[in-house]
Coordinates of C-alpha atoms in Angstrom, one line a residue:
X19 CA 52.0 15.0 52.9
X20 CA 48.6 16.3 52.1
X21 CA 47.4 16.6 48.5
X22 CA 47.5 20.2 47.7
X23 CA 44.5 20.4 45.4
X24 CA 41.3 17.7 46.3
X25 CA 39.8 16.7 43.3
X26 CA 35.9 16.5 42.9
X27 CA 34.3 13.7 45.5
X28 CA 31.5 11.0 44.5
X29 CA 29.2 10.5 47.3
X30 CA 26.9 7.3 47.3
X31 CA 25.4 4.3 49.4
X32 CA 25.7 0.8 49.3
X33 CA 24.8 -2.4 51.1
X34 CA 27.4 -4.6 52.0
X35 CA 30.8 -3.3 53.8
X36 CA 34.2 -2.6 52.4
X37 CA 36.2 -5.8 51.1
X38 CA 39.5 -4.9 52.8
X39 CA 39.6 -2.8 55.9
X40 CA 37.0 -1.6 58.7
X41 CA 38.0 -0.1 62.1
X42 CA 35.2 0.9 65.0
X43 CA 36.2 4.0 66.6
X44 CA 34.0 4.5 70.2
X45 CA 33.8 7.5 72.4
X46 CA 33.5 9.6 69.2
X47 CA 32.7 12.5 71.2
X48 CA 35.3 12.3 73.6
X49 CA 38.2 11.5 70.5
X50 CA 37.0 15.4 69.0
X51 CA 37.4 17.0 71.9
X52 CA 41.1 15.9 72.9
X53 CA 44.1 17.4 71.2
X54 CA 44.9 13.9 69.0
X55 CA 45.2 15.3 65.4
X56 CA 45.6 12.0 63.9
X57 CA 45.3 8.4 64.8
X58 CA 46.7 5.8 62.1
X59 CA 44.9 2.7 62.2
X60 CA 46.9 -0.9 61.9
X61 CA 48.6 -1.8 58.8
X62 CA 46.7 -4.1 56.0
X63 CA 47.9 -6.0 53.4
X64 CA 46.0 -4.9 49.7
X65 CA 47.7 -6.0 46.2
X66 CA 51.0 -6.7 47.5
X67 CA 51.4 -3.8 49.7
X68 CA 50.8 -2.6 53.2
X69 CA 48.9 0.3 54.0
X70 CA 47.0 2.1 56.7
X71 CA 44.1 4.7 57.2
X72 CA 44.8 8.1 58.7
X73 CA 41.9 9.8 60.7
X74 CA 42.0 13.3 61.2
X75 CA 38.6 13.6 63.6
X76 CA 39.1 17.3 63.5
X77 CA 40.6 18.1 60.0
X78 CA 44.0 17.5 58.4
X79 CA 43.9 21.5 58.5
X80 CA 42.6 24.7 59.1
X81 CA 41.6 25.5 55.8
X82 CA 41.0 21.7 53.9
X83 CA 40.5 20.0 56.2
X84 CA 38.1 22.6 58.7
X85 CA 34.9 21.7 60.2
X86 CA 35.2 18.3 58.2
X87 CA 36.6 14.4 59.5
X88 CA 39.8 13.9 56.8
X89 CA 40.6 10.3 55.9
X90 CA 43.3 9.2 54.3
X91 CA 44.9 6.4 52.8
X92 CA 48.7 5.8 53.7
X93 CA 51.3 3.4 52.0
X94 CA 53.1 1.5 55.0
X95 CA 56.6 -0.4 55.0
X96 CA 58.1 1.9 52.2
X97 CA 61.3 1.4 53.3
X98 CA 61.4 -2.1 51.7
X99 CA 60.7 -1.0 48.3
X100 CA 62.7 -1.2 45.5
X101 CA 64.3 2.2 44.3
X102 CA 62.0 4.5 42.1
X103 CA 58.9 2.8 43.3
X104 CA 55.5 4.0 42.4
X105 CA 52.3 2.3 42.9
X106 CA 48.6 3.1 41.0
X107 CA 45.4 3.4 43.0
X108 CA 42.0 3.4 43.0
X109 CA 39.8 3.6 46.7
X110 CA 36.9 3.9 48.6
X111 CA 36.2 5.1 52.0
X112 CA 33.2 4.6 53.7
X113 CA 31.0 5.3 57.0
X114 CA 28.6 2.9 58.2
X115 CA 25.3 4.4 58.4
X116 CA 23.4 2.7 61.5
X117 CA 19.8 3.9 61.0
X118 CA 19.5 2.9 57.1
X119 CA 22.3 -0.1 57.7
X120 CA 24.1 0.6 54.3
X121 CA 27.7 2.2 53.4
X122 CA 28.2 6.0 52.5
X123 CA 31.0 5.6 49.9
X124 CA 33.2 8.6 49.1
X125 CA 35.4 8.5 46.3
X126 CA 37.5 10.3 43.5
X127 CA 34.9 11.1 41.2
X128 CA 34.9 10.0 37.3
X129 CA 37.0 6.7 39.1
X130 CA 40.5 8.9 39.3
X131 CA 43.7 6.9 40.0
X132 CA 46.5 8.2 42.6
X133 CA 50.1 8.1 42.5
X134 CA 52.0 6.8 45.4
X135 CA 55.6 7.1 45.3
X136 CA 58.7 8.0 47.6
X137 CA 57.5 12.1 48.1
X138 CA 53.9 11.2 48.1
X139 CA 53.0 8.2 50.3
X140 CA 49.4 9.6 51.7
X141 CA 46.7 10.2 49.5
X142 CA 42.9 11.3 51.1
X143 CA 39.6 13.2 51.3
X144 CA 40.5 16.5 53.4
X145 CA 36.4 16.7 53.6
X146 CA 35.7 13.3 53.9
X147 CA 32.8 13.9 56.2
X148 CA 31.8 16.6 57.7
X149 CA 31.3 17.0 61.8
X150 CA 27.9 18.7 62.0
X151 CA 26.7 15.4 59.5
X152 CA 29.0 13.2 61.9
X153 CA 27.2 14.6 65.1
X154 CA 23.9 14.6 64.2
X155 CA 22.2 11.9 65.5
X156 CA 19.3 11.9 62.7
X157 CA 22.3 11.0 60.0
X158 CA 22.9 7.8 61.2
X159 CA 26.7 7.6 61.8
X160 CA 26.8 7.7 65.4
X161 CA 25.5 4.9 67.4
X162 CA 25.9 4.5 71.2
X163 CA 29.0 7.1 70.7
X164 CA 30.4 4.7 68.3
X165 CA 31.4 5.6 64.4
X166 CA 33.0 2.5 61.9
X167 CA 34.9 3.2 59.0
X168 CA 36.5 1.2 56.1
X169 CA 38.1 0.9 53.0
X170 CA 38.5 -0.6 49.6
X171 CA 41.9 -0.1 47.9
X172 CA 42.7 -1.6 44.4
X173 CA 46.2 -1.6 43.3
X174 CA 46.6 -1.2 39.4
X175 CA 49.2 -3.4 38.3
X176 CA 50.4 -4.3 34.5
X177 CA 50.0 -7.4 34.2
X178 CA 52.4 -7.8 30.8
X179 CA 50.0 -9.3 28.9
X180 CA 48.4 -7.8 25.8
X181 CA 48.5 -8.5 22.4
X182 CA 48.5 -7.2 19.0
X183 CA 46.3 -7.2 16.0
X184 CA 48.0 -7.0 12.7
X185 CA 46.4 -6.7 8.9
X186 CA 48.1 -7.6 6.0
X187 CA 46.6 -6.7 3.1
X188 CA 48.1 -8.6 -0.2
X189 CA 51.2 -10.6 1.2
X190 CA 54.1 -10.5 -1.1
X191 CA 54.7 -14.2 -0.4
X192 CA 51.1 -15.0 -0.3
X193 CA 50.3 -16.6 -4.0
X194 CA 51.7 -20.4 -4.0
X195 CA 51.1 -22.5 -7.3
X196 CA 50.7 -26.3 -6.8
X197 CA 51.1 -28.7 -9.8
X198 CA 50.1 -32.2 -9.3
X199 CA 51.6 -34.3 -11.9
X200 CA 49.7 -37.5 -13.5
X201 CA 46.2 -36.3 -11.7
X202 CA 43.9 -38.7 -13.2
X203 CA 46.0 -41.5 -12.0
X204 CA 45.8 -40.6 -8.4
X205 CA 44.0 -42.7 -6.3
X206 CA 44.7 -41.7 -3.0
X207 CA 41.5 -40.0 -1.1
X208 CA 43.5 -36.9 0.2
X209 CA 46.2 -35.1 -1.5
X210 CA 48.2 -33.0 0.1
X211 CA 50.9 -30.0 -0.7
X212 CA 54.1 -29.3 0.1
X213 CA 54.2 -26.5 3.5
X214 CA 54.3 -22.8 2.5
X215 CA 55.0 -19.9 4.6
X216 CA 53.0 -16.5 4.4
X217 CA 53.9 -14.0 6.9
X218 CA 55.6 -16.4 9.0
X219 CA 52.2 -18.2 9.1
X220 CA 52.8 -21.9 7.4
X221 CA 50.0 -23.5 5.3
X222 CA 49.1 -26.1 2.9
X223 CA 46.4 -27.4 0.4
X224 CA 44.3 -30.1 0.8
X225 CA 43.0 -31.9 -2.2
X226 CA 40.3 -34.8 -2.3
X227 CA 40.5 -35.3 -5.6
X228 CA 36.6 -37.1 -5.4
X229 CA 35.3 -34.5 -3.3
X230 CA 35.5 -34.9 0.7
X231 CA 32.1 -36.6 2.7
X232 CA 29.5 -34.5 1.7
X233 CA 30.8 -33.9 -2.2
X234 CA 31.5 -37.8 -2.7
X235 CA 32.2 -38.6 -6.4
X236 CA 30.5 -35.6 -7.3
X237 CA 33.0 -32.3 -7.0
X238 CA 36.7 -31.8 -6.4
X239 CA 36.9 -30.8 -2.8
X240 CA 40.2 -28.1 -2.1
X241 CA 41.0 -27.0 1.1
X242 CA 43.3 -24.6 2.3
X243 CA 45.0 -26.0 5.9
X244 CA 46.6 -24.2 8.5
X245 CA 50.0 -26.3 9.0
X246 CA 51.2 -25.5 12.0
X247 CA 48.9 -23.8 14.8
X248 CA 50.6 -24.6 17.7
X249 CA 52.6 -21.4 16.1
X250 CA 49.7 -19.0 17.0
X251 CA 50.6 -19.2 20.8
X252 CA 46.8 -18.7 21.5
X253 CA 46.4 -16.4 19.1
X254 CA 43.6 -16.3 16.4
X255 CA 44.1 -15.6 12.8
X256 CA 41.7 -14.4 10.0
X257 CA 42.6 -15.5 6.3
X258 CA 41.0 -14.2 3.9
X259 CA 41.7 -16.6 0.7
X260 CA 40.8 -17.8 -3.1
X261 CA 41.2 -21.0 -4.4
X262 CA 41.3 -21.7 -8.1
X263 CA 42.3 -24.4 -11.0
X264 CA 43.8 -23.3 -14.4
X265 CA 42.4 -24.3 -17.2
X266 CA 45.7 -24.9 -18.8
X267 CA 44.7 -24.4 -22.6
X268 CA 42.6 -21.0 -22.0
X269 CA 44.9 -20.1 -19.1
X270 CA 41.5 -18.7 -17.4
X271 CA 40.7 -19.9 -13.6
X272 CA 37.7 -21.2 -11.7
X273 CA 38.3 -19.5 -8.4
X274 CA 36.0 -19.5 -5.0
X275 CA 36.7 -17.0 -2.1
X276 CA 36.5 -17.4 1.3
X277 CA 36.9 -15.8 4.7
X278 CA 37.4 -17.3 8.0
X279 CA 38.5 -17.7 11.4
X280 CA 41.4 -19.7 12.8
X281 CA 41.8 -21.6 16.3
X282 CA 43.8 -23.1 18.7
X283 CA 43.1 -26.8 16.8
X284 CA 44.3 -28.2 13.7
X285 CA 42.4 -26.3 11.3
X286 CA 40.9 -26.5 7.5
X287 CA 39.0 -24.0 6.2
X288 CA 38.3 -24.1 2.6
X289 CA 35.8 -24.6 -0.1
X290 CA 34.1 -27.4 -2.9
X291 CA 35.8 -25.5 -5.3
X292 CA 34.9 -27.1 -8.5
X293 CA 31.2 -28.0 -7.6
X294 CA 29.9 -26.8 -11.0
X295 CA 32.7 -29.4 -12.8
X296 CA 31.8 -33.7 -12.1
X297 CA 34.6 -35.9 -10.8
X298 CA 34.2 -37.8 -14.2
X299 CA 34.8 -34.4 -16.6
X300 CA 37.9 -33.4 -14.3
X301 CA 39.8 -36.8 -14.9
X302 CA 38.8 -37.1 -18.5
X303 CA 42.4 -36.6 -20.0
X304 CA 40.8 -34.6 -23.3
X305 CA 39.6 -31.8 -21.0
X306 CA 42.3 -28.9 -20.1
X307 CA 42.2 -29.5 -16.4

């Protein structure tokens, strides 16, 4: 079935030959002159699928196809598709040009997709190339009688992968208060909360209460740490966050924010919160920390 209306054609040249399919046709002259409307070439395997080219060495029809070679592209073996098939391509034809040695390659212009499916199972260029360009010998097409033509077909397939990128601004579980009880006798190096969920993300704090390596008995080091990443299924997650410590007499809070990007590896991001306070003035019992 031909296409009723051809859409606009790209014309162009290129050095090396089509990736899936070529066929040599010989005694070019002869083939035009016989009564053979259309010769399918072998099938080819492409994405999946077999398919086949259609030559028309005189025209598809009187009025498309007239005074012009018509190639098509035709979906083979459709018999052993599954019910309401359709299939999405893009192609090339091309025409190997003998005096230049490059490719003319015709296409759907602006890279247009066809439809195959159970009424449509040919899809083509009525005008692929026309037969006072095929015949003349100062074009380059014909060579000792012989012409060689190809194709390129890529099958657009979903793959079912994708994903989705979500923004949550202000969490209603996203504030989690952590009171550590008898502070300035802990002695361990790291502290660490109890696991709480935001978003069905799960976090926790990480406290060294004399600062981590590079704040070492100078600051109180807090980390926020991302729990459980193996939940992210190769996903990556942006937190934006504050950190802060109540001064429990004034009720006012030293806070530091932060923004930064998670990964597929156990992960803390955080800041040396307290830098402006000393280890020694945060344990002192008579301060309100």
């Amino acid at each position: 079935m031909a296409d009723e209306k051809q859409p606009a054609i790209s014309r162009t040249f290129r050095s090396f030959p089509p990736a899936d399919y070529l066929f040599k046709v010989e005694s070019v002259s002869v083939l035009l002159n016989t009564r053979i409307e259309k010769y399918e070439s072998g099938s080819f395997e492409v994405g999946g699928y077999k398919w086949r080219l259609c030559l028309y060495p005189n025209g598809i029809n009187k009025s498309e196809g007239k005074r012009h070679v018509s190639l098509y592209l035709e979906l083979s073996d459709t018999e052993n598709l599954p019910l309401g098939w359709e299939v999405t391509v893009n192609f090339k034809f091309f025409v190997f040009n003998h005096i230049h040695e490059n490719y003319l390659t015709v296409q759907d212009a602006d890279q247009k997709v066809r439809q195959f499916n159970v009424i449509k199972t040919r899809c083509g260029i009525a005008q692929f190339l026309s037969l006072d360009e095929l015949k003349d010998p100062c074009n380059g097409y014909l060579m000792d009688d012989c012409c060689i033509f190809g194709a390129e077909v890529f099958v657009i397939k979903y793959s079912g992968k994708g994903e989705c990128l979500s923004v949550i601004k202000d969490p209603s579980d996203g504030t989690f208060t952590w009171e550590i009880e008898n502070f300035s006798k802990r002695n361990e190096g790291t502290i660490y909360s109890e696991i709480f969920t935001v978003k069905k993300v799960k976090w926790q704090l990480m406290l060294n209460p004399r600062g981590n390596q590079m704040a070492k008995n100078k600051s109180l080091s807090l980390f926020l740490e991302l729990a459980s990443y193996e939940t992210l299924h190769e996903r990556k997650l942006y937190a934006e966050f504050e950190l802060s410590i109540k001064d429990q007499k004034s009720s006012n809070y030293i806070k530091a924010s932060h923004l930064t990007l998670g990964s597929l590896t156990p992960l803390k991001i955080g800041v040396f919160l307290i830098s402006s306070l000393s280890v020694i003035y945060m344990t002192n019992p008579t301060n309100s920390y």
